[in-house]
PDB file of C-alpha atoms and ligand atoms in Angstrom:
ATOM      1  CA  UNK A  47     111.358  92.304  72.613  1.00 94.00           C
ATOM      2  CA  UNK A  48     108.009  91.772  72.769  1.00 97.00           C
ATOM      3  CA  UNK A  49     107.066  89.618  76.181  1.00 98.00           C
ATOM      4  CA  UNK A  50     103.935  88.269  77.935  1.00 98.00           C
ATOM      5  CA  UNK A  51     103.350  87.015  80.980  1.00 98.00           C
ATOM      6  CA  UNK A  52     100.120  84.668  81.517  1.00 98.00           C
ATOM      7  CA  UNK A  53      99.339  82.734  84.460  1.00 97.00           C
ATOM      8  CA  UNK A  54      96.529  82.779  87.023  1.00 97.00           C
ATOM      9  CA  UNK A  55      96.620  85.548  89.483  1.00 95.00           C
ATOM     10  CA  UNK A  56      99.401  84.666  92.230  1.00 93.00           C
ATOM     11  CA  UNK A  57     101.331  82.933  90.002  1.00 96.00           C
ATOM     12  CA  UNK A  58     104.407  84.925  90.150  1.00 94.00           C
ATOM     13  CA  UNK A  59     103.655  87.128  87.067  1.00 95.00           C
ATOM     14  CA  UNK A  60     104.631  90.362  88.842  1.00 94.00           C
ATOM     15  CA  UNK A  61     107.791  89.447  91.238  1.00 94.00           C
ATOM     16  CA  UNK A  62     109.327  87.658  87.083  1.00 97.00           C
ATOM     17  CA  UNK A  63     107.870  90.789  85.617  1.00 96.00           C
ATOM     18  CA  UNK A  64     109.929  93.043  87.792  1.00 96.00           C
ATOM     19  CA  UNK A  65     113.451  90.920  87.078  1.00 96.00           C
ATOM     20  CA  UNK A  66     112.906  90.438  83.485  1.00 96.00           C
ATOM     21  CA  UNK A  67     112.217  94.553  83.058  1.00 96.00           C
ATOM     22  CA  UNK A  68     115.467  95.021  85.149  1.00 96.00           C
ATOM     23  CA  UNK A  69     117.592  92.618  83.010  1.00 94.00           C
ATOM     24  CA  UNK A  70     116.396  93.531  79.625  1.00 93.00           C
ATOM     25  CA  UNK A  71     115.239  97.580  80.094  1.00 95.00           C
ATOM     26  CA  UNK A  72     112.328  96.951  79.001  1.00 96.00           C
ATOM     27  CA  UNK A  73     109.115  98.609  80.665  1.00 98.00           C
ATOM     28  CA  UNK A  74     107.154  96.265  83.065  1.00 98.00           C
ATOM     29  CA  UNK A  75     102.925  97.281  81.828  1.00 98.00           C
ATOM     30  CA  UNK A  76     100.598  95.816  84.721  1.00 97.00           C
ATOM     31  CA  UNK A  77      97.610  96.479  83.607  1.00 97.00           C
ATOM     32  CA  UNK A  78      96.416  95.639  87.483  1.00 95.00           C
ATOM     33  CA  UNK A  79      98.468  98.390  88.412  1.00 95.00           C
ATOM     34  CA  UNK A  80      97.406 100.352  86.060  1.00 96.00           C
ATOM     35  CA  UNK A  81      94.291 100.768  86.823  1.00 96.00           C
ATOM     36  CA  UNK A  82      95.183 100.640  90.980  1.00 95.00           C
ATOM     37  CA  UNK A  83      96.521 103.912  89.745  1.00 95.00           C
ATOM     38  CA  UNK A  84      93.462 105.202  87.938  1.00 94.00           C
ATOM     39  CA  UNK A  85      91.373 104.201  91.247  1.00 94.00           C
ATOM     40  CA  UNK A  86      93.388 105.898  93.436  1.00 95.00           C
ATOM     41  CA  UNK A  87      93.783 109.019  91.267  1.00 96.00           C
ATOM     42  CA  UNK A  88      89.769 109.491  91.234  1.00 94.00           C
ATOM     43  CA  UNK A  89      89.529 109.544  87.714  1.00 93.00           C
ATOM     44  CA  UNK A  90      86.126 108.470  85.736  1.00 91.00           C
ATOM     45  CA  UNK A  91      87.754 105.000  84.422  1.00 89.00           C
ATOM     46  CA  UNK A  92      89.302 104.287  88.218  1.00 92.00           C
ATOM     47  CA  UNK A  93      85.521 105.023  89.974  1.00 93.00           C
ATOM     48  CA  UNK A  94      84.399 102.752  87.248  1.00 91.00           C
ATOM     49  CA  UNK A  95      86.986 100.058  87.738  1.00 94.00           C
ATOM     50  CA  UNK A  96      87.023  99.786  91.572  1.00 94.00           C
ATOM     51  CA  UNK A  97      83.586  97.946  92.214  1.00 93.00           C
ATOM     52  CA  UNK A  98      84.446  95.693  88.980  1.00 95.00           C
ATOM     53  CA  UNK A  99      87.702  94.869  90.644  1.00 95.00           C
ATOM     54  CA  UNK A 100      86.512  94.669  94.398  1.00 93.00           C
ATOM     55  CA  UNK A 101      84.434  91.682  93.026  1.00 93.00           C
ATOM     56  CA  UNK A 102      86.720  90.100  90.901  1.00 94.00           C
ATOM     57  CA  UNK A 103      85.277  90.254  87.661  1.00 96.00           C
ATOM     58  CA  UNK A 104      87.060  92.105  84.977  1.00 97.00           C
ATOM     59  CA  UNK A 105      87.476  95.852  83.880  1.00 97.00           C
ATOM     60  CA  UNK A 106      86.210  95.706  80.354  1.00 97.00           C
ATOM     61  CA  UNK A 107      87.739  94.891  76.920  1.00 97.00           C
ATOM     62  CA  UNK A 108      87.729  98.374  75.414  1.00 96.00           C
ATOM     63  CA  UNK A 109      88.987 100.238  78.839  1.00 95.00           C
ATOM     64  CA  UNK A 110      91.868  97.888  79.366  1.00 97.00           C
ATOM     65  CA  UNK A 111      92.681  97.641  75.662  1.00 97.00           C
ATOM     66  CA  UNK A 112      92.621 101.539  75.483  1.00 95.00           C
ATOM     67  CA  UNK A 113      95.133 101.866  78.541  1.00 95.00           C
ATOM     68  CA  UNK A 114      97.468  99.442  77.036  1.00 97.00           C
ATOM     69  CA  UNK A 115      97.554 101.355  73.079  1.00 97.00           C
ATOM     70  CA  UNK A 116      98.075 104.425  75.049  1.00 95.00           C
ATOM     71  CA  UNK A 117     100.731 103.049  77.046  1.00 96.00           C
ATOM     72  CA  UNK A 118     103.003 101.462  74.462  1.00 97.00           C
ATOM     73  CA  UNK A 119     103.031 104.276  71.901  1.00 95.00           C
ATOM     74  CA  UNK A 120     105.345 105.772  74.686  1.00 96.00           C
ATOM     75  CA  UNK A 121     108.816 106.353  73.808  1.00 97.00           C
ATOM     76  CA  UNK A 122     109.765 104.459  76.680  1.00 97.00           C
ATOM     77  CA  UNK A 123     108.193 100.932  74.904  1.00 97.00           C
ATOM     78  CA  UNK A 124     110.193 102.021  71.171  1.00 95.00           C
ATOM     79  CA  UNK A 125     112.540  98.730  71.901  1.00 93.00           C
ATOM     80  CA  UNK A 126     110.043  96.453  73.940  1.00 97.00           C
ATOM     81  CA  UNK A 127     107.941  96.240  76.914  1.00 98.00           C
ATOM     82  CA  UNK A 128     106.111  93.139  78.619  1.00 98.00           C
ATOM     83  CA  UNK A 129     102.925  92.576  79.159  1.00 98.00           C
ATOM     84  CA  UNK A 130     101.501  91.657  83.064  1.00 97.00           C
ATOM     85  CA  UNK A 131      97.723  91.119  83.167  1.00 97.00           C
ATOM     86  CA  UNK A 132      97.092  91.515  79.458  1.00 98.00           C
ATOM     87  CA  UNK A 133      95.970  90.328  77.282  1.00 98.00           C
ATOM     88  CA  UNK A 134      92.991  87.955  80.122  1.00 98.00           C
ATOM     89  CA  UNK A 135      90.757  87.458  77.150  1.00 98.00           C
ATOM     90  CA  UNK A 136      90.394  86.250  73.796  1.00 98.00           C
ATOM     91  CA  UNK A 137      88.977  89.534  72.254  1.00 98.00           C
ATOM     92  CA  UNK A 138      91.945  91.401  74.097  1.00 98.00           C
ATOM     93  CA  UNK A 139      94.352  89.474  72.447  1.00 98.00           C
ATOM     94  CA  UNK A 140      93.142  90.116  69.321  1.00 98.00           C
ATOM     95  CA  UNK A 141      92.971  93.706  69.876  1.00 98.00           C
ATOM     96  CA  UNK A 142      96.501  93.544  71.068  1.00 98.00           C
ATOM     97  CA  UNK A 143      97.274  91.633  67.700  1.00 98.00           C
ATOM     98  CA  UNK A 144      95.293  94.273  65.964  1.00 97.00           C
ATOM     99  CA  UNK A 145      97.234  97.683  67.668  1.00 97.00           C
ATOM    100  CA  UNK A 146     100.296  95.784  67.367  1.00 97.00           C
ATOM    101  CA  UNK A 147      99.987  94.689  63.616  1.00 97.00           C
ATOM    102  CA  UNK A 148      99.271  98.980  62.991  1.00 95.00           C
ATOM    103  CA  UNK A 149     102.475  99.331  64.571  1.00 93.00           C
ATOM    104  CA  UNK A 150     104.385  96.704  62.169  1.00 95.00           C
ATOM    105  CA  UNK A 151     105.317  94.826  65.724  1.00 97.00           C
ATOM    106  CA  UNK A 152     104.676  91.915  66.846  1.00 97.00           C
ATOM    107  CA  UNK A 153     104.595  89.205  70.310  1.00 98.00           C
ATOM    108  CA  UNK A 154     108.238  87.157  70.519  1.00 97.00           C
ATOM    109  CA  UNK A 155     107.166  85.191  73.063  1.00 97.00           C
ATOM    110  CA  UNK A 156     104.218  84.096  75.574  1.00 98.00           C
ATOM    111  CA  UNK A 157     105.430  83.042  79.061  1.00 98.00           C
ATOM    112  CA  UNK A 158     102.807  80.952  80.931  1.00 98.00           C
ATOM    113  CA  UNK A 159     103.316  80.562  84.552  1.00 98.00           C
ATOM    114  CA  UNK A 160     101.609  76.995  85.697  1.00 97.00           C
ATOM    115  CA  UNK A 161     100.636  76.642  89.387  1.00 97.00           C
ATOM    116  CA  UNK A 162      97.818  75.175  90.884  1.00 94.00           C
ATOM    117  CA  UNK A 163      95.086  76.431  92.580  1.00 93.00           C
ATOM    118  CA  UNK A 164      95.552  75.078  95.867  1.00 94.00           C
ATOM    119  CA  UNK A 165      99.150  76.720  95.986  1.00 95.00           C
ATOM    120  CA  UNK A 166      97.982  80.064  94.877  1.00 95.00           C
ATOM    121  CA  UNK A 167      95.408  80.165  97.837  1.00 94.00           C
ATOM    122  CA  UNK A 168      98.704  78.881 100.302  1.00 94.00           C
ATOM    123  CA  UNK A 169     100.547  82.455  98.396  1.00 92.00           C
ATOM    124  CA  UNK A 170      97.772  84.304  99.111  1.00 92.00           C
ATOM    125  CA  UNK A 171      97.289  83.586 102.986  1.00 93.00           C
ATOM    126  CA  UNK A 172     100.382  84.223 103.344  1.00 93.00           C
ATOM    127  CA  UNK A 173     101.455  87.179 100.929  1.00 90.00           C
ATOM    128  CA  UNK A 174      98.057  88.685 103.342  1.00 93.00           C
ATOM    129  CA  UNK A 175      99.712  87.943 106.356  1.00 94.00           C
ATOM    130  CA  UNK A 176     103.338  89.988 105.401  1.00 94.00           C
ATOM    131  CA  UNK A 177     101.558  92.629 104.576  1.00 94.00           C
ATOM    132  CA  UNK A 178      99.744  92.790 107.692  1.00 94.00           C
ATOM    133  CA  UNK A 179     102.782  92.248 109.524  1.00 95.00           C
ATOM    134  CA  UNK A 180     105.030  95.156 107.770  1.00 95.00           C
ATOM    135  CA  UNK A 181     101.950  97.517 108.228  1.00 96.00           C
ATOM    136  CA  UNK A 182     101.131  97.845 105.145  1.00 94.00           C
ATOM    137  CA  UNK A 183      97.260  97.715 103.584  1.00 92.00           C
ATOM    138  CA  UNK A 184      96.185  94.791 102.016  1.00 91.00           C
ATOM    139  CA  UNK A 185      94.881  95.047  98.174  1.00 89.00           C
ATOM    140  CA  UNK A 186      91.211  95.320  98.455  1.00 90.00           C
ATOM    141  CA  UNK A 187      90.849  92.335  96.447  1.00 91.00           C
ATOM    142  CA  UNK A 188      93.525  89.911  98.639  1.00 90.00           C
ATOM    143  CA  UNK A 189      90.659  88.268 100.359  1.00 91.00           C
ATOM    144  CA  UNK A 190      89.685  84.559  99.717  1.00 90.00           C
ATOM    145  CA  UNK A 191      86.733  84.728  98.682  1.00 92.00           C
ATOM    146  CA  UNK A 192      87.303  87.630  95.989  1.00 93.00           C
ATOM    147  CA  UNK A 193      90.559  85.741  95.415  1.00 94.00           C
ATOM    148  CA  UNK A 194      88.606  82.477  94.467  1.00 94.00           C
ATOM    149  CA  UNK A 195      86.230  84.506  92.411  1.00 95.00           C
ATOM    150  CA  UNK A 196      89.477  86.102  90.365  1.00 95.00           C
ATOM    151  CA  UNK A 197      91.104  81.940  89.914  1.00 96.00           C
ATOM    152  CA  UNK A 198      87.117  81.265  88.671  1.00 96.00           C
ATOM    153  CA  UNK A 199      87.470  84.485  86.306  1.00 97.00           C
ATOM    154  CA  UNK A 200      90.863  83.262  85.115  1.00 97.00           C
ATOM    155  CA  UNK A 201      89.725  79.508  84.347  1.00 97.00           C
ATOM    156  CA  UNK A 202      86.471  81.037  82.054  1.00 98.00           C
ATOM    157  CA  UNK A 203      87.806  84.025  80.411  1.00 98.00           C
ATOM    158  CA  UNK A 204      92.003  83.915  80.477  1.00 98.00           C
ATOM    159  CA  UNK A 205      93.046  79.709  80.232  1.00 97.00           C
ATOM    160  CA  UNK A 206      91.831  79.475  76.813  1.00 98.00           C
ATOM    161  CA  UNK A 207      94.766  82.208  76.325  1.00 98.00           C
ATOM    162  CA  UNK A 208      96.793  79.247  76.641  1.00 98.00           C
ATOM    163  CA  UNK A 209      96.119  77.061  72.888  1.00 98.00           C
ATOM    164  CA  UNK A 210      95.961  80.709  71.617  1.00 98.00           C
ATOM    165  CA  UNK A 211      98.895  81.236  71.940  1.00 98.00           C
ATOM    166  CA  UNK A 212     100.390  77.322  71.576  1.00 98.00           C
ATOM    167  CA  UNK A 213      98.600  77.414  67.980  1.00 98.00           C
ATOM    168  CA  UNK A 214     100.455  80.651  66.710  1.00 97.00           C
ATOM    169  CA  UNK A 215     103.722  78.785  68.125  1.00 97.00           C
ATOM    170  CA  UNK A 216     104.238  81.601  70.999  1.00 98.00           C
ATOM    171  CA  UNK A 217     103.888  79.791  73.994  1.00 98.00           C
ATOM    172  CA  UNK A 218     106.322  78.479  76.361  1.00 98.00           C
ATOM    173  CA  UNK A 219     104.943  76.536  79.209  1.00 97.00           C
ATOM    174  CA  UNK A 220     106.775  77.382  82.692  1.00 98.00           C
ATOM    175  CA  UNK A 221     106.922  75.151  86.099  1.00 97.00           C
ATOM    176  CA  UNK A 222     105.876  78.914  88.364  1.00 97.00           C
ATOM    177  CA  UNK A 223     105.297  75.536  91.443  1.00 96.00           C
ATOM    178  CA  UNK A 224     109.150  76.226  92.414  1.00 96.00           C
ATOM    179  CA  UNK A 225     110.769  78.629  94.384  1.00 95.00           C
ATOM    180  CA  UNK A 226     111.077  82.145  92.620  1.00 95.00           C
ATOM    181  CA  UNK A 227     115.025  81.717  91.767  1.00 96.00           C
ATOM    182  CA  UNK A 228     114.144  78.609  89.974  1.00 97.00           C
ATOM    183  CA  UNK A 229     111.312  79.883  87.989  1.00 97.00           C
ATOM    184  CA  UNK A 230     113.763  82.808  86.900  1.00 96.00           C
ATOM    185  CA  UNK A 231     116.163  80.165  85.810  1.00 96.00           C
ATOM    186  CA  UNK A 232     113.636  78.520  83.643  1.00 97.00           C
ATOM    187  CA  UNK A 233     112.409  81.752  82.163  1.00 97.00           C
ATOM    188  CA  UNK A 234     116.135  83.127  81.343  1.00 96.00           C
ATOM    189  CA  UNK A 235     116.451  79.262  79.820  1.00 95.00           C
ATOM    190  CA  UNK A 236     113.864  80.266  77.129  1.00 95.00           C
ATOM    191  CA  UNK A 237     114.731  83.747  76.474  1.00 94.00           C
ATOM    192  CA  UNK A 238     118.006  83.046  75.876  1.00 89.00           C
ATOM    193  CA  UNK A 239     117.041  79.890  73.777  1.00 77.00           C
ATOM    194  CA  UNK A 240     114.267  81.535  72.158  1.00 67.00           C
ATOM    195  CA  UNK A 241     116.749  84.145  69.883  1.00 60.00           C
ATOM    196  CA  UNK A 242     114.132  87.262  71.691  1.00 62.00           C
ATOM    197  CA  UNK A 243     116.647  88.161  74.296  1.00 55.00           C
ATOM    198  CA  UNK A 244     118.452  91.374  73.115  1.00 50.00           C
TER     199      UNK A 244
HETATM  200  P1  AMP B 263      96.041  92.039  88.831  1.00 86.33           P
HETATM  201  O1  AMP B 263      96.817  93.043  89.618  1.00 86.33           O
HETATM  202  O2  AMP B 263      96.689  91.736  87.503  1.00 86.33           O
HETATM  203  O3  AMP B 263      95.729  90.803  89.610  1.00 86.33           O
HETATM  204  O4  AMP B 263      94.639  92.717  88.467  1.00 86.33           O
HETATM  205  C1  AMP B 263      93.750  93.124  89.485  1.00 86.33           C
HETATM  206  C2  AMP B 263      92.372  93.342  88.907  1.00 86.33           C
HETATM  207  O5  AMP B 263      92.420  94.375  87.906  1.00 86.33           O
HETATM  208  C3  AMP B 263      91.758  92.154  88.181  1.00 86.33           C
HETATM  209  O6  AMP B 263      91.133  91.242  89.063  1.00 86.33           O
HETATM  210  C4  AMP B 263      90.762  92.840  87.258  1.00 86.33           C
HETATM  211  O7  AMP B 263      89.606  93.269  87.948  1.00 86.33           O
HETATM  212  C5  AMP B 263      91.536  94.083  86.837  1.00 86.33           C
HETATM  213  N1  AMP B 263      92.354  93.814  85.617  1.00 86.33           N
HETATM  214  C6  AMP B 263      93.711  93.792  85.520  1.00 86.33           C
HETATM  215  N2  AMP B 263      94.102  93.508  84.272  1.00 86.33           N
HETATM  216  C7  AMP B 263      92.964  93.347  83.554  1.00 86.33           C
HETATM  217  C8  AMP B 263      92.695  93.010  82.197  1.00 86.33           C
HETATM  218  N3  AMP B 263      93.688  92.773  81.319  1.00 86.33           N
HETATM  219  N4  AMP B 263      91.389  92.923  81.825  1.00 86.33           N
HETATM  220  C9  AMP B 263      90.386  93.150  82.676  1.00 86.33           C
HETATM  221  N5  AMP B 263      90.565  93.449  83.967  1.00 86.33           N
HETATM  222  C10 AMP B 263      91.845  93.553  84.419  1.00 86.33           C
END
């Protein structure tokens, strides 16, 4: 099974991510944590990345698109993986039709998480404030004005993902405003309806 998660960032994408990797062994690619992990490991791409990702905007096409064709020629993807922060454009969807087409694979099904923008800035406050409160650091880019910047980035470069994805007949719309268990209902709902869960 071949899964994607799309939805503006706060949405939920991860914490479903996590649950649907768990239930169906399938690898969970974050393409946000991928490259947190190129950042913190010093390497040319992560020096690169950081000051495109402190502001917001987005890593490029070719470096994201490269990270992900690396990734899923592991043997850990052979059976399925899903996707969390990729494709966020239109040409990286069509390179991920184009490495998946070499691959004689193919996308079973597009999840878009819908929330709106006001809510995402409520998560946001307050996903800052538990992490301040456990100790922890906050993401570099968990500020509200970077924050608004990445919900501007998503409206110009990763909504038009949506009727993509509707016109190939891959898309199934998702209501991310409820609580998490409910949006996990919903998803399970169209897995299980959609003939992709294994
Ligand atoms: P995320 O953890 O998915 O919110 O991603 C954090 C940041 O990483 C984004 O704001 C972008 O700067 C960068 N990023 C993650 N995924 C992509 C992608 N598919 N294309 C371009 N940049 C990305």
């Amino acid at each position: 099974m071949i899964l994607i998660f799309l939805g503006p960032p706060g949405a939920g994408k991860g914490t479903q991510a996590r649950r649907i990797s768990e239930k169906y062994r399938i690898p969970q690619l974050s393409t946000g944590d991928m490259l947190r992990a190129a950042v913190a490991s010093g390497s040319p791409i992560g020096q690169q990345a950081k000051t495109v990702m402190d502001a917001g905007h987005l890593v490029s096409d070719e470096i994201v698109a490269g990270i992900v064709a690396e990734r899923i020629e592991q043997e850990d993807c052979a059976s399925g993986f899903l996707l969390d922060g990729f494709p966020r454009t239109l040409a990286q969807a069509e390179m991920l039709d184009r490495i998946l087409a070499d691959q004689d694979r193919h996308i079973d099904v597009v999840l878009a998480l819908n929330v709106d923008d006001k809510a995402l800035i409520d998560r946001l406050k307050t996903r800052v404030k538990e992490t301040l409160a456990a100790g922890k650091e906050v993401r570099s880019d968990d500020n509200v004005e970077t924050f608004s910047k990445r919900l501007e980035v998503y409206q110009a470069q990763t909504a038009p993902l949506v009727p993509f994805y509707a016109q190939k007949g891959l898309l199934r719309e998702i209501d991310g405003m409820q609580p998490i268990e409910a949006v996990a209902r919903e998803i399970d709902d169209v897995l299980g309806h959609s003939g992709t869960a294994q």
